[in-house]
Amino acid sequence: MKLYDYFRSSAAYRVRIALALKGVTAERAFVHLRNGVQRSEPYLAVNPQGLVPTLETEEGDVLTQSLAIIEWLDETYPSPAFLPSDAMSRARVRSIALAIACDIHPHNNLRVLQYLTGTLGLSDAQRDGWYKYWIDIGFEALEQQLSRDSDTGRFCHGDAPTLADICLAPQLANARRMKVDLAAYPTLTRIGAACAELPAFIAAAPEHQPDAE
Ligand SMILES: N[C@@H](CCC(=O)N[C@@H](CS)C(=O)NCC(=O)O)C(=O)O
């Protein structure tokens, strides 16, 4: 298997956590996003979206989109499971994961930030304000959702990590990098601390990647 990766990509970070939790190793191909390698012809031939992660399977199939990759891994390597066994719990876990992956993360993506400063001419301070604004909007709702639901345990759903935690931990890392004040999100940070104790989450962290700068 080969993972197209970049240390600071939170979508790739999700896949790194998932691979590590499953105990699956993948060769790594580093796509330097800051240098624009994601828009190079060779990479666009692999993933026409020009985004990481991409996973090439041992059979040579090419998978894109972190959540699709993670669900494929979960179906291919069933233990430990990333989704609960009952349909209602699965929907809950997916709703947390999607709130992060679809409703927070895209606003923080590099190409969006570059459009704000490049095409629209916003200042760096305005760009950073945008970044923090969308994290706060998303985290405020997630904090409410998780803090008042008895299905929340040590992790987002019960006492074992799921797809929801695989999405939450990288988004918390992004928030910290942007110096978002996380004091208003005690449930999210408590869960993040529980994730940070697990070897798979530690191994997948940006600062532990070979391409970290
Ligand atoms: N929905 C996609 C998002 C992928 C994505 O946005 N990746 C970012 C890094 S976190 C990227 O490659 N950005 C390159 C760019 O913006 O030019 C997924 O979950 O895989």
Short mmCIF file of C-alpha atoms and ligand atoms in Angstrom, two decimals:
data_model
loop_
_atom_site.label_atom_id
_atom_site.label_comp_id
_atom_site.label_asym_id
_atom_site.label_seq_id
_atom_site.Cartn_x
_atom_site.Cartn_y
_atom_site.Cartn_z
CA MET A 1 0.00 0.00 0.00
CA LYS A 2 1.09 3.55 -0.60
CA LEU A 3 -0.20 6.63 1.18
CA TYR A 4 0.22 10.02 -0.46
CA ASP A 5 0.71 12.16 2.57
CA TYR A 6 1.79 15.53 3.97
CA PHE A 7 2.65 15.93 7.63
CA ARG A 8 0.43 18.96 8.19
CA SER A 9 -2.59 17.67 6.29
CA SER A 10 -5.30 16.90 8.80
CA ALA A 11 -7.19 14.75 6.28
CA ALA A 12 -4.05 12.63 5.77
CA TYR A 13 -3.52 12.63 9.55
CA ARG A 14 -6.92 10.90 9.86
CA VAL A 15 -5.75 8.14 7.54
CA ARG A 16 -2.43 7.83 9.38
CA ILE A 17 -4.33 7.30 12.65
CA ALA A 18 -6.61 4.74 11.00
CA LEU A 19 -3.68 2.79 9.52
CA ALA A 20 -1.88 2.82 12.87
CA LEU A 21 -4.97 1.68 14.80
CA LYS A 22 -5.37 -1.22 12.37
CA GLY A 23 -1.66 -2.04 12.55
CA VAL A 24 -1.38 -1.69 8.76
CA THR A 25 1.80 -0.23 7.30
CA ALA A 26 1.89 1.75 4.08
CA GLU A 27 4.74 3.09 2.02
CA ARG A 28 4.65 6.89 2.04
CA ALA A 29 4.89 9.35 -0.79
CA PHE A 30 5.14 12.90 0.47
CA VAL A 31 3.28 15.61 -1.43
CA HIS A 32 4.60 18.99 -0.37
CA LEU A 33 1.43 21.07 -0.25
CA ARG A 34 3.15 24.39 0.57
CA ASN A 35 5.28 23.94 -2.57
CA GLY A 36 2.21 23.15 -4.69
CA VAL A 37 3.21 19.56 -5.54
CA GLN A 38 -0.46 18.56 -5.25
CA ARG A 39 -1.08 20.52 -8.46
CA SER A 40 1.80 18.91 -10.39
CA GLU A 41 0.93 16.74 -13.39
CA PRO A 42 2.28 13.50 -11.89
CA TYR A 43 0.18 13.93 -8.75
CA LEU A 44 -2.94 15.05 -10.61
CA ALA A 45 -2.62 11.85 -12.63
CA VAL A 46 -2.98 9.96 -9.33
CA ASN A 47 -5.64 12.19 -7.77
CA PRO A 48 -7.34 14.69 -10.11
CA GLN A 49 -8.66 16.62 -7.10
CA GLY A 50 -5.11 17.65 -6.20
CA LEU A 51 -5.69 16.88 -2.55
CA VAL A 52 -4.12 14.50 -0.04
CA PRO A 53 -4.61 11.83 1.16
CA THR A 54 -4.65 9.27 -1.61
CA LEU A 55 -4.21 5.58 -0.87
CA GLU A 56 -2.99 3.09 -3.44
CA THR A 57 -3.93 -0.42 -2.40
CA GLU A 58 -1.75 -3.52 -2.85
CA GLU A 59 -3.95 -4.40 -5.84
CA GLY A 60 -3.19 -1.02 -7.41
CA ASP A 61 -6.60 0.52 -6.77
CA VAL A 62 -6.53 4.23 -6.02
CA LEU A 63 -8.71 5.56 -3.22
CA THR A 64 -9.31 9.23 -2.44
CA GLN A 65 -11.22 11.08 0.30
CA SER A 66 -10.09 10.30 3.83
CA LEU A 67 -13.45 9.07 5.10
CA ALA A 68 -13.89 6.72 2.16
CA ILE A 69 -10.35 5.42 2.69
CA ILE A 70 -10.95 4.92 6.42
CA GLU A 71 -14.24 3.09 5.87
CA TRP A 72 -12.54 0.89 3.26
CA LEU A 73 -9.78 0.10 5.77
CA ASP A 74 -12.41 -0.68 8.39
CA GLU A 75 -14.23 -3.07 6.08
CA THR A 76 -11.00 -4.69 4.91
CA TYR A 77 -9.36 -4.97 8.35
CA PRO A 78 -12.33 -5.30 10.72
CA SER A 79 -10.48 -5.15 14.04
CA PRO A 80 -10.51 -2.85 15.92
CA ALA A 81 -13.79 -1.52 14.51
CA PHE A 82 -14.08 2.20 13.77
CA LEU A 83 -17.88 2.10 13.78
CA PRO A 84 -20.24 0.70 16.44
CA SER A 85 -22.33 -2.40 15.75
CA ASP A 86 -25.80 -0.80 15.87
CA ALA A 87 -27.20 1.48 13.20
CA MET A 88 -28.16 4.37 15.51
CA SER A 89 -24.69 4.50 17.05
CA ARG A 90 -23.08 4.31 13.63
CA ALA A 91 -25.18 7.28 12.55
CA ARG A 92 -24.11 9.20 15.65
CA VAL A 93 -20.41 8.50 15.06
CA ARG A 94 -20.71 9.45 11.39
CA SER A 95 -22.56 12.66 12.25
CA ILE A 96 -19.67 13.76 14.51
CA ALA A 97 -17.09 12.79 11.90
CA LEU A 98 -18.97 14.59 9.13
CA ALA A 99 -19.52 17.72 11.24
CA ILE A 100 -15.74 17.98 11.34
CA ALA A 101 -14.78 16.68 7.91
CA CYS A 102 -17.52 18.45 5.91
CA ASP A 103 -18.48 21.48 7.96
CA ILE A 104 -15.27 22.64 9.66
CA HIS A 105 -12.23 21.33 7.80
CA PRO A 106 -13.02 22.56 4.24
CA HIS A 107 -13.04 26.19 5.42
CA ASN A 108 -9.47 25.73 6.71
CA ASN A 109 -8.08 24.09 3.60
CA LEU A 110 -4.94 25.53 2.03
CA ARG A 111 -6.51 26.28 -1.35
CA VAL A 112 -9.38 28.15 0.35
CA LEU A 113 -6.93 30.16 2.45
CA GLN A 114 -4.82 30.91 -0.63
CA TYR A 115 -7.95 32.11 -2.47
CA LEU A 116 -8.78 34.44 0.43
CA THR A 117 -5.36 36.09 0.47
CA GLY A 118 -4.52 35.73 -3.24
CA THR A 119 -7.73 36.25 -5.23
CA LEU A 120 -9.74 38.22 -2.68
CA GLY A 121 -6.78 40.14 -1.26
CA LEU A 122 -7.51 39.53 2.42
CA SER A 123 -4.72 40.20 4.92
CA ASP A 124 -3.05 37.40 6.86
CA ALA A 125 -4.92 38.56 9.98
CA GLN A 126 -8.27 38.36 8.16
CA ARG A 127 -7.38 34.89 6.84
CA ASP A 128 -6.50 33.71 10.35
CA GLY A 129 -9.74 35.21 11.67
CA TRP A 130 -11.66 33.21 9.06
CA TYR A 131 -9.84 30.04 10.08
CA LYS A 132 -10.60 30.50 13.77
CA TYR A 133 -14.20 31.57 13.12
CA TRP A 134 -15.11 28.32 11.39
CA ILE A 135 -13.38 26.21 14.01
CA ASP A 136 -15.28 28.02 16.77
CA ILE A 137 -18.64 27.69 14.99
CA GLY A 138 -18.08 23.96 14.55
CA PHE A 139 -16.56 23.27 17.95
CA GLU A 140 -19.30 25.18 19.82
CA ALA A 141 -21.92 22.85 18.34
CA LEU A 142 -19.82 19.73 18.83
CA GLU A 143 -19.12 20.61 22.45
CA GLN A 144 -22.88 20.94 23.05
CA GLN A 145 -23.62 17.71 21.23
CA LEU A 146 -20.97 15.66 23.03
CA SER A 147 -21.27 17.14 26.52
CA ARG A 148 -24.98 16.47 26.87
CA ASP A 149 -25.12 12.99 25.36
CA SER A 150 -24.67 9.95 27.60
CA ASP A 151 -23.24 8.02 24.63
CA THR A 152 -20.12 10.16 24.97
CA GLY A 153 -17.55 8.32 27.03
CA ARG A 154 -13.79 8.48 27.31
CA PHE A 155 -13.94 9.01 23.55
CA CYS A 156 -16.60 10.60 21.30
CA HIS A 157 -18.66 7.42 21.41
CA GLY A 158 -18.10 5.15 24.39
CA ASP A 159 -14.70 4.12 25.65
CA ALA A 160 -12.90 3.13 22.46
CA PRO A 161 -11.80 5.36 19.59
CA THR A 162 -14.05 5.53 16.53
CA LEU A 163 -14.18 7.35 13.24
CA ALA A 164 -15.33 10.42 15.21
CA ASP A 165 -12.11 10.55 17.26
CA ILE A 166 -10.06 9.93 14.14
CA CYS A 167 -11.53 13.19 12.80
CA LEU A 168 -11.53 15.14 16.06
CA ALA A 169 -7.86 14.73 17.02
CA PRO A 170 -6.45 16.27 13.79
CA GLN A 171 -8.97 19.13 13.93
CA LEU A 172 -7.89 19.88 17.51
CA ALA A 173 -4.27 19.90 16.31
CA ASN A 174 -5.19 22.43 13.61
CA ALA A 175 -6.98 24.58 16.19
CA ARG A 176 -3.95 24.53 18.49
CA ARG A 177 -1.61 25.42 15.64
CA MET A 178 -3.83 28.43 14.92
CA LYS A 179 -3.84 29.31 18.64
CA VAL A 180 -7.62 28.95 18.97
CA ASP A 181 -8.61 29.32 22.63
CA LEU A 182 -9.96 25.85 23.48
CA ALA A 183 -11.06 26.68 27.05
CA ALA A 184 -14.71 26.72 25.95
CA TYR A 185 -14.48 23.12 24.72
CA PRO A 186 -13.67 21.00 27.79
CA THR A 187 -15.30 17.85 26.42
CA LEU A 188 -13.45 18.08 23.11
CA THR A 189 -10.10 18.68 24.79
CA ARG A 190 -10.71 15.89 27.33
CA ILE A 191 -11.37 13.47 24.46
CA GLY A 192 -8.36 14.84 22.61
CA ALA A 193 -6.20 14.14 25.67
CA ALA A 194 -7.50 10.55 25.78
CA CYS A 195 -6.60 10.14 22.10
CA ALA A 196 -3.15 11.61 22.70
CA GLU A 197 -2.38 8.75 25.10
CA LEU A 198 -2.83 6.10 22.41
CA PRO A 199 0.25 4.96 20.47
CA ALA A 200 -1.60 5.11 17.13
CA PHE A 201 -2.54 8.76 17.61
CA ILE A 202 0.99 9.59 18.80
CA ALA A 203 2.62 7.87 15.82
CA ALA A 204 0.31 9.69 13.39
CA ALA A 205 0.91 13.18 14.81
CA PRO A 206 2.35 15.74 12.35
CA GLU A 207 5.49 16.32 14.40
CA HIS A 208 6.37 12.62 14.21
CA GLN A 209 6.25 12.36 10.42
CA PRO A 210 9.42 12.01 8.33
CA ASP A 211 8.47 15.06 6.23
CA ALA A 212 7.78 17.31 9.26
CA GLU A 213 9.42 20.74 9.02
N1 LIG B 1 -12.44 15.88 1.87
C1 LIG B 1 -11.06 15.58 1.63
C2 LIG B 1 -10.23 16.76 1.97
C3 LIG B 1 -8.80 16.61 1.51
C4 LIG B 1 -8.05 17.91 1.70
O1 LIG B 1 -8.65 18.99 1.75
N2 LIG B 1 -6.72 17.82 1.80
C5 LIG B 1 -5.94 19.01 1.97
C6 LIG B 1 -4.97 18.84 3.10
S1 LIG B 1 -5.78 18.61 4.65
C7 LIG B 1 -5.17 19.30 0.70
O2 LIG B 1 -4.68 18.39 0.06
N3 LIG B 1 -5.05 20.59 0.35
C8 LIG B 1 -4.29 20.98 -0.80
C9 LIG B 1 -4.70 22.33 -1.28
O3 LIG B 1 -5.57 22.96 -0.66
O4 LIG B 1 -4.14 22.77 -2.27
C10 LIG B 1 -10.65 14.36 2.46
O5 LIG B 1 -11.25 14.15 3.52
O6 LIG B 1 -9.76 13.61 2.05
#
